[in-house]
């Protein structure tokens, strides 16, 4: 079965890692990288530290059998999610879907997905 996980923060990544052997996992996020938000204040005073609190989501594809999709979701239906992806509009069909989009903070602490 195909599982779409909307959001690649702590919850989304943890779930993907736990179930990738039982499901065809698609991890969807609008960013290309994970960022440990509580460490942002350190980055403000030491910009070089940013590499220590981030990693590229695509690394999950090599560490685990997880497909990473980068895109802005504009519609969620009963069996599919529609998004603007890296290569235009994309529709991803799924059997199960988990919404793990996390929280939002004001800029510049944490980037928020712009609404259309």
Coordinates of C-alpha atoms in Angstrom, one line a residue:
X1 CA 0.0 0.0 0.0
X2 CA 1.1 3.6 -0.7
X3 CA 1.4 6.0 2.2
X4 CA 1.6 9.8 1.7
X5 CA 3.1 11.7 4.6
X6 CA 2.4 15.4 4.3
X7 CA 5.2 17.2 6.2
X8 CA 8.8 16.1 6.8
X9 CA 9.5 17.4 10.3
X10 CA 10.1 15.3 13.3
X11 CA 6.8 13.5 13.1
X12 CA 6.8 12.9 9.4
X13 CA 10.4 11.6 9.3
X14 CA 9.9 9.4 12.3
X15 CA 6.8 7.8 10.9
X16 CA 8.4 7.3 7.5
X17 CA 11.4 5.6 9.1
X18 CA 9.1 3.3 11.2
X19 CA 6.9 2.1 8.3
X20 CA 9.0 2.2 5.1
X21 CA 9.3 -1.6 5.1
X22 CA 5.5 -2.1 5.2
X23 CA 4.4 0.7 2.9
X24 CA 5.5 2.5 -0.3
X25 CA 6.3 5.8 1.5
X26 CA 6.1 9.2 -0.1
X27 CA 7.3 12.0 2.2
X28 CA 6.1 15.4 0.9
X29 CA 7.4 18.8 2.0
X30 CA 7.8 22.3 0.5
X31 CA 11.4 22.5 1.6
X32 CA 14.3 20.5 0.4
X33 CA 15.9 20.1 3.8
X34 CA 15.2 19.4 7.5
X35 CA 16.2 22.1 10.0
X36 CA 16.3 21.7 13.7
X37 CA 14.4 24.9 14.6
X38 CA 15.4 25.2 18.3
X39 CA 19.0 25.8 17.2
X40 CA 18.2 28.8 15.0
X41 CA 19.3 31.3 17.7
X42 CA 22.8 29.9 17.5
X43 CA 22.8 30.3 13.7
X44 CA 21.9 33.9 14.1
X45 CA 25.2 34.5 15.9
X46 CA 27.3 31.8 14.1
X47 CA 26.1 31.4 10.5
X48 CA 28.6 28.5 9.9
X49 CA 26.6 26.4 12.5
X50 CA 23.7 26.1 10.1
X51 CA 25.2 23.0 8.4
X52 CA 25.1 21.2 11.8
X53 CA 21.3 21.6 12.2
X54 CA 20.2 20.7 8.7
X55 CA 20.2 17.8 6.3
X56 CA 18.9 17.4 2.8
X57 CA 15.7 15.3 2.6
X58 CA 17.0 13.5 -0.4
X59 CA 19.4 11.7 1.9
X60 CA 16.4 9.8 3.2
X61 CA 16.0 8.2 -0.2
X62 CA 19.5 6.6 0.1
X63 CA 19.3 5.7 3.8
X64 CA 15.8 4.2 3.6
X65 CA 13.4 3.2 0.9
X66 CA 11.5 6.5 1.1
X67 CA 10.5 8.7 -1.9
X68 CA 10.8 12.4 -1.2
X69 CA 8.6 14.8 -3.1
X70 CA 9.2 18.5 -2.9
X71 CA 6.2 20.6 -3.6
X72 CA 3.5 23.0 -2.4
X73 CA 0.2 21.2 -1.7
X74 CA -2.9 23.0 -3.0
X75 CA -5.5 20.2 -2.7
X76 CA -6.0 17.1 -0.6
X77 CA -8.7 14.6 -1.7
X78 CA -9.8 11.3 -0.4
X79 CA -7.3 9.3 -2.4
X80 CA -4.8 11.9 -3.8
X81 CA -2.8 15.0 -3.1
X82 CA -2.3 17.7 -5.7
X83 CA 0.8 19.9 -5.6
X84 CA 3.0 22.3 -7.5
X85 CA 6.3 20.3 -7.6
X86 CA 9.8 20.8 -8.8
X87 CA 8.6 19.9 -12.4
X88 CA 5.2 21.5 -12.5
X89 CA 1.8 20.2 -11.3
X90 CA 1.8 16.7 -9.8
X91 CA -0.9 14.4 -8.5
X92 CA 0.1 11.7 -6.1
X93 CA -2.5 8.9 -5.4
X94 CA -2.3 7.1 -2.1
X95 CA -4.1 4.4 0.0
X96 CA -3.3 6.1 3.3
X97 CA -2.4 9.7 4.2
X98 CA -0.9 11.2 7.3
X99 CA -0.9 15.0 7.9
X100 CA 2.2 15.8 9.8
X101 CA 2.7 19.5 8.9
X102 CA 3.8 20.7 12.3
X103 CA 3.7 24.3 13.5
X104 CA 4.3 27.7 12.1
X105 CA 6.3 30.5 13.5
X106 CA 6.8 34.1 12.4
X107 CA 9.5 34.8 9.9
X108 CA 12.6 34.7 10.0
X109 CA 12.6 31.9 12.7
X110 CA 10.9 29.3 10.6
X111 CA 9.8 29.6 6.9
X112 CA 6.1 29.2 6.3
X113 CA 4.5 27.9 3.1
X114 CA 2.9 30.8 1.3
X115 CA -0.9 30.4 0.7
X116 CA -2.3 30.8 -2.7

